[in-house]
mmCIF file of C-alpha atoms and ligand atoms in Angstrom:
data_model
loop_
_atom_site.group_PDB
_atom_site.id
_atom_site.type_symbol
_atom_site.label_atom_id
_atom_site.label_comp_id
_atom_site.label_asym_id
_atom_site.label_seq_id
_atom_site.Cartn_x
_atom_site.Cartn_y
_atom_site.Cartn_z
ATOM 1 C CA UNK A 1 0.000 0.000 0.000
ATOM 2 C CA UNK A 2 1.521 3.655 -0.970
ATOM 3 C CA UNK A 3 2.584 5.264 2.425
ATOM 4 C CA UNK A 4 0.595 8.524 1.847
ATOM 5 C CA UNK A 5 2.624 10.836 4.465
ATOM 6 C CA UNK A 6 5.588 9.896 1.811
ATOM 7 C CA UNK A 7 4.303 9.561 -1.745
ATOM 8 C CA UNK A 8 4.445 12.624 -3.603
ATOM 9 C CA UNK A 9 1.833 14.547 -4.086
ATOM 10 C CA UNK A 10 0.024 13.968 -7.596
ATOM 11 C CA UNK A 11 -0.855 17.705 -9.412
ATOM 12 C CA UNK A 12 -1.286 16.382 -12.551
ATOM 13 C CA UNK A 13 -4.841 16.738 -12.191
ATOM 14 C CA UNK A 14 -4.801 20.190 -11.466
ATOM 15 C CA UNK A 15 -2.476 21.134 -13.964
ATOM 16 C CA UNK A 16 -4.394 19.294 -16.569
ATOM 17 C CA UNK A 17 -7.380 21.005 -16.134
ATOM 18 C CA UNK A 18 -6.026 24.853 -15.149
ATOM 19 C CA UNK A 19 -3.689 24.697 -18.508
ATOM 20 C CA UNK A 20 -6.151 25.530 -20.740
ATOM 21 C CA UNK A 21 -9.033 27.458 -19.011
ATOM 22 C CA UNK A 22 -11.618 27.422 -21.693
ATOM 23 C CA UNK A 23 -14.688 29.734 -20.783
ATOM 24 C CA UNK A 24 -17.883 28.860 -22.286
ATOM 25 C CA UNK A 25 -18.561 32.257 -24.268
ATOM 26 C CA UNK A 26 -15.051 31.695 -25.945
ATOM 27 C CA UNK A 27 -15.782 27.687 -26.187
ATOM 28 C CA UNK A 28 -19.015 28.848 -28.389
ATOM 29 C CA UNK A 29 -17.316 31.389 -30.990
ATOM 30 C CA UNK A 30 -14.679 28.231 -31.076
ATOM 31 C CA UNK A 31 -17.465 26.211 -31.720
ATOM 32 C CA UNK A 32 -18.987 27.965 -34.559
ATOM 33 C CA UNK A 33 -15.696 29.171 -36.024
ATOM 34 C CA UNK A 34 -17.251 32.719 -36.192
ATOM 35 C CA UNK A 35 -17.018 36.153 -34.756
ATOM 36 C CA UNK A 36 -20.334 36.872 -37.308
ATOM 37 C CA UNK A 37 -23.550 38.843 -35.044
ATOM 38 C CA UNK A 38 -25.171 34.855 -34.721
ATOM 39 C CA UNK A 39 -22.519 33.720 -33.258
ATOM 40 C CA UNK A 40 -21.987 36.146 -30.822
ATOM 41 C CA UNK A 41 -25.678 36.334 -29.880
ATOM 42 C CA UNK A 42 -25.158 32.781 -29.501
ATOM 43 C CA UNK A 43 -21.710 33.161 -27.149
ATOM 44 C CA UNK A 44 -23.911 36.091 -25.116
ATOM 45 C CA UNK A 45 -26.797 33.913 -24.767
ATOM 46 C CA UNK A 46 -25.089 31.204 -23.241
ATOM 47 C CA UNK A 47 -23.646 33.521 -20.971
ATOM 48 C CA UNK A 48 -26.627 34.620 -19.452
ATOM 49 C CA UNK A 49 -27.876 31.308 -19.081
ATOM 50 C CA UNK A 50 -24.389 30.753 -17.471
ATOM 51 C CA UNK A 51 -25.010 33.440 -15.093
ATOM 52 C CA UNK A 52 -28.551 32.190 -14.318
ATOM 53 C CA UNK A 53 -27.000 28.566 -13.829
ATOM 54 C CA UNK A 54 -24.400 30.234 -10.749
ATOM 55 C CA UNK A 55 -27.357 32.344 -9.142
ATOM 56 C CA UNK A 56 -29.635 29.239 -8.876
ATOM 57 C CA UNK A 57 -26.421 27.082 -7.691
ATOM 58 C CA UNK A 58 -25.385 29.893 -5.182
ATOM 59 C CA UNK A 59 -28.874 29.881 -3.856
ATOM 60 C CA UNK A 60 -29.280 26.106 -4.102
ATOM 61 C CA UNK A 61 -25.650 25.522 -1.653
ATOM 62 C CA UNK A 62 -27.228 27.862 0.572
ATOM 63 C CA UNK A 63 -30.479 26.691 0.713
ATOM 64 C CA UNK A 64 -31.218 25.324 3.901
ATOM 65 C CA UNK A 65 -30.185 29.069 5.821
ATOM 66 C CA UNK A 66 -31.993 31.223 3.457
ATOM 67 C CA UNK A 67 -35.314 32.568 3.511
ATOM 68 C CA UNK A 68 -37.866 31.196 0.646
ATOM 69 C CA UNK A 69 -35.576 28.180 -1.195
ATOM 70 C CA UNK A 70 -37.145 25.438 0.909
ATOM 71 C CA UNK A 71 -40.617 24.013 0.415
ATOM 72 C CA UNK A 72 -43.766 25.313 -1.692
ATOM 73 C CA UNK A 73 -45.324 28.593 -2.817
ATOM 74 C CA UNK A 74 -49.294 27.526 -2.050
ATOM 75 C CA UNK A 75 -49.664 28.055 -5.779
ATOM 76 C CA UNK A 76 -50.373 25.175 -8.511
ATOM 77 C CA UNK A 77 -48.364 25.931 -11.553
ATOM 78 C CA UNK A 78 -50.022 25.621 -15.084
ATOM 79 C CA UNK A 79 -48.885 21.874 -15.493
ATOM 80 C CA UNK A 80 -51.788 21.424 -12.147
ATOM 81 C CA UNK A 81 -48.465 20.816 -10.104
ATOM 82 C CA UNK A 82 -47.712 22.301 -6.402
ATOM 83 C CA UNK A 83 -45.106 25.381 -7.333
ATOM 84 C CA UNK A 84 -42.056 25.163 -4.873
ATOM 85 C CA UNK A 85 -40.163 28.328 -4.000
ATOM 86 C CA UNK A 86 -37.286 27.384 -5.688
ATOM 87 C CA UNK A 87 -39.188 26.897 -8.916
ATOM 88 C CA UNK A 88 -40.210 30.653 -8.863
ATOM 89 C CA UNK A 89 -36.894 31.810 -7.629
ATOM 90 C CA UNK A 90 -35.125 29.998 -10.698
ATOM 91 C CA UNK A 91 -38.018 31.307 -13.018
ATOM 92 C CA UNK A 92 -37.656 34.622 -12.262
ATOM 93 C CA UNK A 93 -33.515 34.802 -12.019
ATOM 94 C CA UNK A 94 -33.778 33.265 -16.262
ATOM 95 C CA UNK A 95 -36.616 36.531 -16.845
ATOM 96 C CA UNK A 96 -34.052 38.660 -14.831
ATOM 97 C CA UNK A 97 -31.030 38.030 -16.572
ATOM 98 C CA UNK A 98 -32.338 38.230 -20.157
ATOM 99 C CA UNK A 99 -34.756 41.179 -19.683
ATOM 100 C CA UNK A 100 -32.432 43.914 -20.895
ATOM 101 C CA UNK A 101 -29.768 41.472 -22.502
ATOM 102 C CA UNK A 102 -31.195 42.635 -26.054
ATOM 103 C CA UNK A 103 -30.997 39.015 -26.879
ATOM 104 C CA UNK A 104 -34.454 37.083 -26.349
ATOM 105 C CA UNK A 105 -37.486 38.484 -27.644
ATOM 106 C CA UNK A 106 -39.311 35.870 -25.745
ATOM 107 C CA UNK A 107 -38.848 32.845 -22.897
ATOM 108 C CA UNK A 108 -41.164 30.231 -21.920
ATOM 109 C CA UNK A 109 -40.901 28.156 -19.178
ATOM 110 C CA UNK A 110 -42.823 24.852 -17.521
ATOM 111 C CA UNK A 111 -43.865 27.876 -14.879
ATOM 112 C CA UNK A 112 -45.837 30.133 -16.801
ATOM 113 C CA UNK A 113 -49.275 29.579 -19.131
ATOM 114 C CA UNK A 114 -47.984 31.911 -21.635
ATOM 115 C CA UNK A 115 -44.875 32.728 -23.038
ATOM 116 C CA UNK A 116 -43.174 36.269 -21.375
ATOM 117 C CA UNK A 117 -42.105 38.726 -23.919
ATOM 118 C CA UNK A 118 -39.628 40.886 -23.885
ATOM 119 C CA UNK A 119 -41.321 43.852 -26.490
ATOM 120 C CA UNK A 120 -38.289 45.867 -26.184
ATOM 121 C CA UNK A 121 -35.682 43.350 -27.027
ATOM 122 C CA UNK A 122 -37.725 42.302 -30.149
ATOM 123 C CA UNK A 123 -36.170 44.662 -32.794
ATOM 124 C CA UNK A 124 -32.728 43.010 -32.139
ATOM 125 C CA UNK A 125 -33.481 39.758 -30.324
ATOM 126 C CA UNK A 126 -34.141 37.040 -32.706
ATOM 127 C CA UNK A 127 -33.998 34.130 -30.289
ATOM 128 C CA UNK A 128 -36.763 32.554 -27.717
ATOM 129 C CA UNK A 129 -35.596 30.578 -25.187
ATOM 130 C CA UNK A 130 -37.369 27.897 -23.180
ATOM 131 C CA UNK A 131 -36.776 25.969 -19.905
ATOM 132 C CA UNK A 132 -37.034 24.049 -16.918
ATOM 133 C CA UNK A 133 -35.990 26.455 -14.325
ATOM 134 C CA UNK A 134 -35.666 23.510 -11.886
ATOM 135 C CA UNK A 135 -35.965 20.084 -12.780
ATOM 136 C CA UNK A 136 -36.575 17.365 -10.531
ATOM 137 C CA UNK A 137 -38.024 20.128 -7.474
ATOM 138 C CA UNK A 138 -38.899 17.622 -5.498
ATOM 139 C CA UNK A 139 -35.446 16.840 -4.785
ATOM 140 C CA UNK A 140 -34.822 20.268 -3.686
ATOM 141 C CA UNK A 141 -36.060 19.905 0.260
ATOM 142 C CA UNK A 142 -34.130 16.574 0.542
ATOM 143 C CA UNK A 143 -30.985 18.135 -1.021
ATOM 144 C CA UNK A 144 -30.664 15.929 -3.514
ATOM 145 C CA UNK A 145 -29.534 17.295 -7.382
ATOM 146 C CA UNK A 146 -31.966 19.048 -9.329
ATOM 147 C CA UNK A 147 -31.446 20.601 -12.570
ATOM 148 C CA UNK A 148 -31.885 23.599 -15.662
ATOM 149 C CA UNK A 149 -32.851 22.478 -19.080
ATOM 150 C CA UNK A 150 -32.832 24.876 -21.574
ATOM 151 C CA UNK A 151 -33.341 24.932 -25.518
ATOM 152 C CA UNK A 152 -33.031 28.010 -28.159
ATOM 153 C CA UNK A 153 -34.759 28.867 -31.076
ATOM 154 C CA UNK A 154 -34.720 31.180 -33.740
ATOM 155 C CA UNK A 155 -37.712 33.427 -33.020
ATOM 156 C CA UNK A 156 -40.605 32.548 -35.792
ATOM 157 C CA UNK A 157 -42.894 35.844 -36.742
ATOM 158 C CA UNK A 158 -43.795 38.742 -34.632
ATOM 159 C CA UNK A 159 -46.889 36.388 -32.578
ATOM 160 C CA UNK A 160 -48.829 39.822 -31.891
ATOM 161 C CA UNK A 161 -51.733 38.062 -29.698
ATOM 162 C CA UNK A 162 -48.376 36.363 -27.869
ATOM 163 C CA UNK A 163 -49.931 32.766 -27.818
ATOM 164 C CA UNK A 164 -46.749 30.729 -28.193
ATOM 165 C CA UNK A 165 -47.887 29.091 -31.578
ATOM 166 C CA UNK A 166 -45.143 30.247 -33.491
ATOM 167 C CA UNK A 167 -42.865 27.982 -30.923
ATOM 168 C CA UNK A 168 -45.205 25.015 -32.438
ATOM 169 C CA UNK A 169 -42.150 23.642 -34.221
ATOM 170 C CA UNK A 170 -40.441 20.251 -34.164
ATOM 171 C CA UNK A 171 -37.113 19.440 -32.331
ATOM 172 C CA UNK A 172 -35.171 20.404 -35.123
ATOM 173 C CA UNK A 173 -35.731 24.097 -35.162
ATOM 174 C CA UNK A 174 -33.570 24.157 -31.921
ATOM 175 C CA UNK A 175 -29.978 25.698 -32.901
ATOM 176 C CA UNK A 176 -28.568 24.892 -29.331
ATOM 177 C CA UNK A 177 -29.659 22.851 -26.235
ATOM 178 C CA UNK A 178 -28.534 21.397 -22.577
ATOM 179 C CA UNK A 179 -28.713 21.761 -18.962
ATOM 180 C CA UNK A 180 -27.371 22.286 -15.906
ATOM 181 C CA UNK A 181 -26.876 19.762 -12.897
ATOM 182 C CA UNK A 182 -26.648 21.138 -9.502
ATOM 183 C CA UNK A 183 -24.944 18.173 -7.793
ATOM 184 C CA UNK A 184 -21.975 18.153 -5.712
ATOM 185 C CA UNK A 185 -20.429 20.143 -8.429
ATOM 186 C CA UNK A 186 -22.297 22.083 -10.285
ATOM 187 C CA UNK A 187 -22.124 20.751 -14.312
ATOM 188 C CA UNK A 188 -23.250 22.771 -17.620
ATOM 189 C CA UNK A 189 -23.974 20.797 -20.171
ATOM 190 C CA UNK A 190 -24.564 22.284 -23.609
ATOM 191 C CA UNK A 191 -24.580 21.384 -27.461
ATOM 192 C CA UNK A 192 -24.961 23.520 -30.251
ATOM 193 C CA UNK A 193 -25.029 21.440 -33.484
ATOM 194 C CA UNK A 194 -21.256 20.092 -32.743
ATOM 195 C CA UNK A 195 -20.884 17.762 -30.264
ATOM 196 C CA UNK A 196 -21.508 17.968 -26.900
ATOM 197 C CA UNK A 197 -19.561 19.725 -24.155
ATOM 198 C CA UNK A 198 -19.786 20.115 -20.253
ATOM 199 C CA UNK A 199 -18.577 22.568 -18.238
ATOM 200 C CA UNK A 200 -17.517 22.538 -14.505
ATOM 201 C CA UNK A 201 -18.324 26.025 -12.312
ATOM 202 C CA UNK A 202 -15.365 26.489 -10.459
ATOM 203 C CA UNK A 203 -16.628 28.263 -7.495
ATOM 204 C CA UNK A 204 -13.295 30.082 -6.496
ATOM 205 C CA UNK A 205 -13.696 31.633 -9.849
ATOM 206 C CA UNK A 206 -17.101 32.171 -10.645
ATOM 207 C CA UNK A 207 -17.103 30.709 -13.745
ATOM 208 C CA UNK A 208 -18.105 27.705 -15.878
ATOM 209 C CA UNK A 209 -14.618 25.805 -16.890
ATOM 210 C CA UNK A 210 -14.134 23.195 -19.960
ATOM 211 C CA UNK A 211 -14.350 20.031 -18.457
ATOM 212 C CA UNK A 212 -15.262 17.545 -21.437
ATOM 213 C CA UNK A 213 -15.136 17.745 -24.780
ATOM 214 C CA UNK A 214 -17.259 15.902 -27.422
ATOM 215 C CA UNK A 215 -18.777 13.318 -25.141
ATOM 216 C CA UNK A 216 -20.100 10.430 -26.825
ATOM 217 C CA UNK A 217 -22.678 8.102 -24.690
ATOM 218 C CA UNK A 218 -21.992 4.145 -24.722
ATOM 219 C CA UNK A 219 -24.433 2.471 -27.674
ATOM 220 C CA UNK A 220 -25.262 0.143 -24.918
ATOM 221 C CA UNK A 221 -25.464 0.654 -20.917
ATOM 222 C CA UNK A 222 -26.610 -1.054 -17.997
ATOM 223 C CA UNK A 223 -28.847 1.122 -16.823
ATOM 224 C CA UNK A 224 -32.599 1.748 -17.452
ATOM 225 C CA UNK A 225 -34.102 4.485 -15.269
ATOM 226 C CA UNK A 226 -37.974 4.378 -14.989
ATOM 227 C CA UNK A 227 -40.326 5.112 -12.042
ATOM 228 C CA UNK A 228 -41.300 1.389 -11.476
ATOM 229 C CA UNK A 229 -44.070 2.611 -9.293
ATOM 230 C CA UNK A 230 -45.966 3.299 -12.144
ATOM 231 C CA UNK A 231 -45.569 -0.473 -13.937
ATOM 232 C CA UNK A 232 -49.330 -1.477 -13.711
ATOM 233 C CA UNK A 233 -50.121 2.094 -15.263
ATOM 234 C CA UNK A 234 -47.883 1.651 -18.368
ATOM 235 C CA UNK A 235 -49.254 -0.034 -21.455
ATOM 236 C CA UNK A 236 -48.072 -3.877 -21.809
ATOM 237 C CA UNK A 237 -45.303 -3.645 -23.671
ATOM 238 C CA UNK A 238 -43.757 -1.239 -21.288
ATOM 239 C CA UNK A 239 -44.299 -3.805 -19.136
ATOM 240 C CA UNK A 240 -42.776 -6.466 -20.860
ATOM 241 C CA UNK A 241 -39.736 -4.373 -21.692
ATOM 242 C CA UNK A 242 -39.175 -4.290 -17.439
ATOM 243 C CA UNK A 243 -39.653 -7.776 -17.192
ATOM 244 C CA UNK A 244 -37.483 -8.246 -19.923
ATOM 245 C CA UNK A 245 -34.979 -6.136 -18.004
ATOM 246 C CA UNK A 246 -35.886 -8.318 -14.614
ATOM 247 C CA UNK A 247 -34.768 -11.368 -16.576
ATOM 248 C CA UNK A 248 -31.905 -10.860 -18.297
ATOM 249 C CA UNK A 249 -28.407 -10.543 -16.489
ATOM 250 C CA UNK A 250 -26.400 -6.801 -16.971
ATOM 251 C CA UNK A 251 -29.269 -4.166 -16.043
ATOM 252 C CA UNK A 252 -29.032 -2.081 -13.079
ATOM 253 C CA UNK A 253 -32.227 -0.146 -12.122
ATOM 254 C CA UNK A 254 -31.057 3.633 -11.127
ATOM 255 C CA UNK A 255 -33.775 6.472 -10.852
ATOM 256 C CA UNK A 256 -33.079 9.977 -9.147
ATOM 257 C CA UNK A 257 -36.399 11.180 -9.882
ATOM 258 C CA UNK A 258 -34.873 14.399 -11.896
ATOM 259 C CA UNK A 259 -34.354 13.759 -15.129
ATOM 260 C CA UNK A 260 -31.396 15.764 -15.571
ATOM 261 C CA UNK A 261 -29.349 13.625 -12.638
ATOM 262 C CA UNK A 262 -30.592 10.818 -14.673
ATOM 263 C CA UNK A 263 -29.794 11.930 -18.156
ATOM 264 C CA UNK A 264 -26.745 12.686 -16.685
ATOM 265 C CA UNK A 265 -25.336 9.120 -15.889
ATOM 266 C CA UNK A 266 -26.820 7.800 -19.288
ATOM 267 C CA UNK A 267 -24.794 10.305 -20.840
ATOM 268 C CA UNK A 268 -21.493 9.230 -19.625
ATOM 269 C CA UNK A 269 -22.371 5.587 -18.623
ATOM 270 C CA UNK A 270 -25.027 4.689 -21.591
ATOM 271 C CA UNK A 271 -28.389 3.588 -21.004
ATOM 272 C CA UNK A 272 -31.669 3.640 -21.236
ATOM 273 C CA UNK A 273 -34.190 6.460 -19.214
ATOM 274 C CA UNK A 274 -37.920 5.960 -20.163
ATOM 275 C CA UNK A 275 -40.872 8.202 -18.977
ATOM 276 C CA UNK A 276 -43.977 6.004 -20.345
ATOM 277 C CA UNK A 277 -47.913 6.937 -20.930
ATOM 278 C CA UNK A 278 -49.643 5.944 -17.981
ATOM 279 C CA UNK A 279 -53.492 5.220 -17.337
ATOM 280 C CA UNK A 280 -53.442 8.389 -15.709
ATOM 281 C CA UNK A 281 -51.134 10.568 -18.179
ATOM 282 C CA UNK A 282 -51.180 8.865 -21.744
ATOM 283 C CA UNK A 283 -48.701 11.111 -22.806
ATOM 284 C CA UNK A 284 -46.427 10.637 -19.717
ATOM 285 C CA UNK A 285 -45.381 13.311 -17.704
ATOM 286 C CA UNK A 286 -42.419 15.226 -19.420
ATOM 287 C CA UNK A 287 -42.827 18.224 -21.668
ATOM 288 C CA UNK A 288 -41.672 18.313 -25.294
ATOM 289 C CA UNK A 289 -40.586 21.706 -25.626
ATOM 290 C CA UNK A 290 -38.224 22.210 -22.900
ATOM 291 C CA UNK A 291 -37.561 18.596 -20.847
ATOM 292 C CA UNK A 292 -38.232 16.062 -24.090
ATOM 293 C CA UNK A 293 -36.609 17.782 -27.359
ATOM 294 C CA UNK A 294 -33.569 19.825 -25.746
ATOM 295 C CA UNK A 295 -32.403 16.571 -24.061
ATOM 296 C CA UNK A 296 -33.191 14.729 -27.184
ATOM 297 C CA UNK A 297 -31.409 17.303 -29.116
ATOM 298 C CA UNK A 298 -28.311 16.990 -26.402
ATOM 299 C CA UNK A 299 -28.258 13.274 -26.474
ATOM 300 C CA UNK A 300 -28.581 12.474 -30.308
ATOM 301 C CA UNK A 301 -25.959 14.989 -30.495
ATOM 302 C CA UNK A 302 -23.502 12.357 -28.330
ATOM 303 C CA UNK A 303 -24.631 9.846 -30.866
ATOM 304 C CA UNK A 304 -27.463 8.579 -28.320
ATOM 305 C CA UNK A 305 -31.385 8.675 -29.750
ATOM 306 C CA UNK A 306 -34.914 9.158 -28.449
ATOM 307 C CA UNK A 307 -38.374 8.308 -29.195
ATOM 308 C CA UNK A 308 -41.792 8.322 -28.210
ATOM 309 C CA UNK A 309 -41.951 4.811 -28.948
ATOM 310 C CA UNK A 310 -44.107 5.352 -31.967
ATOM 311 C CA UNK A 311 -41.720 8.376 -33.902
ATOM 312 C CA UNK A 312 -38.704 9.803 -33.605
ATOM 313 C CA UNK A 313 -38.529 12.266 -30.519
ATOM 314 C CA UNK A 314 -36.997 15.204 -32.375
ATOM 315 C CA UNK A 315 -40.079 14.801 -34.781
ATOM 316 C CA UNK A 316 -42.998 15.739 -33.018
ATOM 317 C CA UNK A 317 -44.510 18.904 -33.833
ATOM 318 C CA UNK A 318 -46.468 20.193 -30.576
ATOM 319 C CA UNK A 319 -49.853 21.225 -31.126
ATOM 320 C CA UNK A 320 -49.795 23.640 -27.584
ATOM 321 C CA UNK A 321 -46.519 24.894 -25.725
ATOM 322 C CA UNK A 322 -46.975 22.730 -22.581
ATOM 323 C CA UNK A 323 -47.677 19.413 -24.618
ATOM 324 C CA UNK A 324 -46.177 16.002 -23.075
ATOM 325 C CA UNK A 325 -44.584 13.303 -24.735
ATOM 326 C CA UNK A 326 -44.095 9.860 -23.621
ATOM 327 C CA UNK A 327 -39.715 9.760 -23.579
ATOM 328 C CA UNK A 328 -37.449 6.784 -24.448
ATOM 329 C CA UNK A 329 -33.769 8.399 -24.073
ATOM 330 C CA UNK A 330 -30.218 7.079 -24.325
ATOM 331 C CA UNK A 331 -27.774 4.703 -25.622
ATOM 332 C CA UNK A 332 -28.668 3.883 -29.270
ATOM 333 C CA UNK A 333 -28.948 -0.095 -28.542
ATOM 334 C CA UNK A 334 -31.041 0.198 -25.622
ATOM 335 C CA UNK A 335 -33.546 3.104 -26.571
ATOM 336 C CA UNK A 336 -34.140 0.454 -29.995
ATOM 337 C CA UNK A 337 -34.705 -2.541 -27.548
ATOM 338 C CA UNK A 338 -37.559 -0.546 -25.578
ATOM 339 C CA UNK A 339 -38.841 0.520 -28.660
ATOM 340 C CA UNK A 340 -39.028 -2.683 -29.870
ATOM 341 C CA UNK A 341 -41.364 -4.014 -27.711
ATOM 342 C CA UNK A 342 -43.815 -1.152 -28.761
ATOM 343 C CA UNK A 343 -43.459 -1.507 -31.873
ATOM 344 C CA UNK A 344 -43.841 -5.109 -31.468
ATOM 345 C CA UNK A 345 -47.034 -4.479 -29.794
ATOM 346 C CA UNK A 346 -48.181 -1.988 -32.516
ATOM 347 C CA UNK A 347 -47.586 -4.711 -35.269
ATOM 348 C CA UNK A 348 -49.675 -7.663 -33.081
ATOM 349 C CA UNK A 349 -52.771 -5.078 -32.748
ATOM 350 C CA UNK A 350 -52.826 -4.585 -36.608
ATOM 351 C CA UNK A 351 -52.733 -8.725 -37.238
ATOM 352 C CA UNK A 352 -55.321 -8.941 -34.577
ATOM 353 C CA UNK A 353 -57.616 -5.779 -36.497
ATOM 354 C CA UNK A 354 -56.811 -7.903 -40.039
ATOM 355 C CA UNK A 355 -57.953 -10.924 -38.837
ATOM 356 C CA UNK A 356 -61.522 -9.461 -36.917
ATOM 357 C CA UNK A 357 -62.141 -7.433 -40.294
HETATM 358 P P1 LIG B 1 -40.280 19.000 -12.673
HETATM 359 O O1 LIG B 1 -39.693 19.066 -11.305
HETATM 360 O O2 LIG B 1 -39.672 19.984 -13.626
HETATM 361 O O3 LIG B 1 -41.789 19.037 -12.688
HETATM 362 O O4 LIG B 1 -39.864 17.618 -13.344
HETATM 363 C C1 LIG B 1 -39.993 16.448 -12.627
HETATM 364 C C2 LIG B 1 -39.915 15.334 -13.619
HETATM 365 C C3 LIG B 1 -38.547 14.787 -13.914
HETATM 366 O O5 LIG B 1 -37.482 15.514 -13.463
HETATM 367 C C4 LIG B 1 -38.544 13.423 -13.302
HETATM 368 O O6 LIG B 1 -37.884 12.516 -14.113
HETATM 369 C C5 LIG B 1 -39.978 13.098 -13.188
HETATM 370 O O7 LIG B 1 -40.669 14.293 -13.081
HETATM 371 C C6 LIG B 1 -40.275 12.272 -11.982
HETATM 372 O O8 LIG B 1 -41.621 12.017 -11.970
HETATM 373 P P2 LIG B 1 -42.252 10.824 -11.129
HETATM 374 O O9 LIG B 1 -42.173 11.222 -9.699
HETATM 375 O O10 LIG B 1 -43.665 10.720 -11.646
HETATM 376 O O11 LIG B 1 -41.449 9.578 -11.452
HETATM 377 MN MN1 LIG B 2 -38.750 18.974 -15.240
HETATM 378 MN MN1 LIG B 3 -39.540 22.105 -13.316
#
C-alpha cells in the first residue's frame, strides 16, 4: 500500500485542467468558427444562461439558511403541479437576466401559461428561449440534485396576440440545447449542433470551466431508469420491456427522480431512461418543448437517440406549448430494444384488427 505521508503529491490533475481554461462564451465562438452577429448572440446567450446557472447554484448551496428556497409557494403551476419556491426563484432569475440582454425576444418556461415577452428586445433579439428552471423540485427539500434544461430557437414571426404558436415547431428548429446539474459540483452541459460539451463552475472563480469535450454516450449501458411505481399504469409492452430487463443478467435499475441527474449518468455511462404513458397521463409526464426535445437534441448529439416509442422524438410537432410526450432516451442499442417491444405491440394489434375485419 503507498505510504501517503511519503508519496508525492500527484498535481497532474490540477495542472491538466487549469492549462487551458476554456470559458464557455469563448468555447461557443470556437465552436462555430465565427465572430459573425449569430454567433456572438449565440456566445452572449449562453452567458446569461451561465449566469442564471451560478445564481440558482449559489442559492441552491445555501439553501437550507436562506429565507424562501425550501418548500412550496401555495400556488399550482399551469402543469396542475404544487409550485415550490425554488421553482419561482429559478423562473424569475432566467426573466431577470435576459430582460435587458437585447438578446431574447421571448422565454417560456414549464412555470408560466404563456410565453413572457420581452417587447423591447424584439427589434434586435431574434432568439426565444425555453426551460425548466428547476428540474426534478422535489429533490430540492431533501438536497438531492436538481437541474436547468434549456433549448433556443430562432424566433418565428412577430406572434402579436403572444400565444406561443409560433414555438409550435419540431425538435429540429432548436440551434442549441442542454442543462445544468446542480450536484456536488455544479455541471453545464450544452450542445450547439457540434458535439456535446460540459462545463464545470469552479466556485473560487465564478465561472463555468471546460471540463469535457465531445462526449459520446456508450451504444449500450446497464442502466434503465424508470419510475417502477408506475408499472401497472404503463401499457403492456412497457411492461414487458421491465420484465425483460428483470430477466436478463447486466441491467441495473437507477432512478433519481430528476431527469437531468438521470440523463446525466446515461450520458457518460449509456443507457436507457424511459418516462412512459400511464393510465393516468397517456402522454407521460415530461414536456416536449423544454424537458423532451432539448435533451433529445443533447443526447442524439452524443450519438445517443430518443423516441416516443411510436416516432422519432426530435419529430414531433407540438400542437400547444406545454404538450407532453411519452420519452425513451439514451444509448442507441437500448432506446431500440424498448422501442421494440412497442413496436412489437403496434404490429400484433394490426394482425389482430386484419384478422376481426
Ligand atoms: P419538474 O420538477 O420539472 O416538474 O420535473 C420532474 C420530472 C422529472 O425531473 C422526473 O424525471 C420526473 O418528473 C419524476 O416524476 P415521477 O415522480 O412521476 O417519477
Ligand atoms: Mn422537469
Ligand atoms: Mn420544473
Amino acid at each position: 500500500m503507498q505510504n501517503l505521508e511519503t508519496a508525492p503529491m500527484d498535481l497532474s490533475y490540477d495542472y491538466a485542467l487549469d492549462r487551458d481554461c476554456t470559458t464557455l462564451s469563448r468555447h461557443v465562438l470556437q465552436q462555430l468558427q465565427s465572430f459573425g452577429s449569430e454567433a456572438q448572440d449565440l456566445s452572449a446567450i449562453m452567458s446569461r444562461i451561465a449566469l442564471a446557472a451560478k445564481i440558482i447554484a449559489r442559492r441552491l448551496s445555501r439553501a437550507g439558511l436562506v429565507e424562501g428556497a425550501l418548500g412550496f409557494t401555495g400556488d399550482i403551476n399551469v402543469q396542475g403541479e404544487a409550485v415550490k419556491k425554488m421553482d419561482l426563484f429559478a423562473n424569475e432569475v432566467f426573466i431577470a437576466v435576459f430582460k435587458q440582454s437585447g438578446l431574447v425576444c421571448q422565454l417560456a418556461s414549464e412555470e408560466m401559461e404563456k410565453p413572457y415577452y420581452i417587447p423591447e428586445n424584439c427589434p434586435v433579439g431574434r432568439y426565444t428561449l425555453l426551460y425548466d428552471p428547476i428540474d426534478g423540485s422535489s429533490n430540492v427539500d431533501i438536497n438531492l440534485n436538481v437541474g436547468s434544461i434549456f433549448s433556443i430557437r430562432q424566433q418565428v414571426g412577430n406572434d402579436p396576440e403572444q400565444t406561443g404558436l409560433d414555438l409550435l415547431q419540431s425538435g429540429h428548429r432548436q440551434l442549441a440545447s442542454g442543462y445544468v446539474l446542480y450536484g456536488p459540483s455544479t455541471v453545464l452541459v450544452y450542445s450547439i449542433g457540434t458535439g456535446v460539451h460540459t462545463f464545470t463552475l469552479d466556485p473560487s472563480l465564478g465561472e463555468f470551466i471546460l471540463s469535457a469535450e465531445n462526449i459520446q454516450i456508450p451504444a449500450h449501458g446497464s442502466v434503465y431508469s424508470v419510475n417502477e411505481g408506475n408499472f401497472w399504469q404503463c401499457d403492456e409492452a412497457i411492461r414487458d420491456f421491465i420484465r425483460y430487463v428483470h430477466r436478463h443478467e447486466g441491467y441495473t435499475a437507477r432512478y433519481s427522480g430528476a431527469l437531468v441527474g438521470d440523463i446525466h449518468r446515461i450520458l457518460l455511462q449509456g443507457g436507457v431512461f424511459l418516462y412512459p404513458g400511464t393510465l393516468k397521463q397517456p402522454e407521460g409526464k415530461l414536456r416536449l418543448l423544454y424537458e423532451s426535445a432539448p435533451l433529445a437534441f443533447l443526447i442524439e448529439q452524443a450519438g445517443g437517440s430518443a423516441s416516443t416509442g411510436l416516432e422519432p422524438l426530435m419529430s414531433v410537432v407540438p400542437t400547444h406549448l406545454h404538450q407532453r410526450t411519452p420519452l425513451i432516451i439514451g444509448s442507441k442499442d437500448d432506446v431500440a430494444l424498448a422501442v421494440s417491444f412497442i413496436q412489437e405491440k403496434v404490429r400484433m394489434d394490426e394482425d389482430r384488427l386484419m384478422v376481426n375485419s
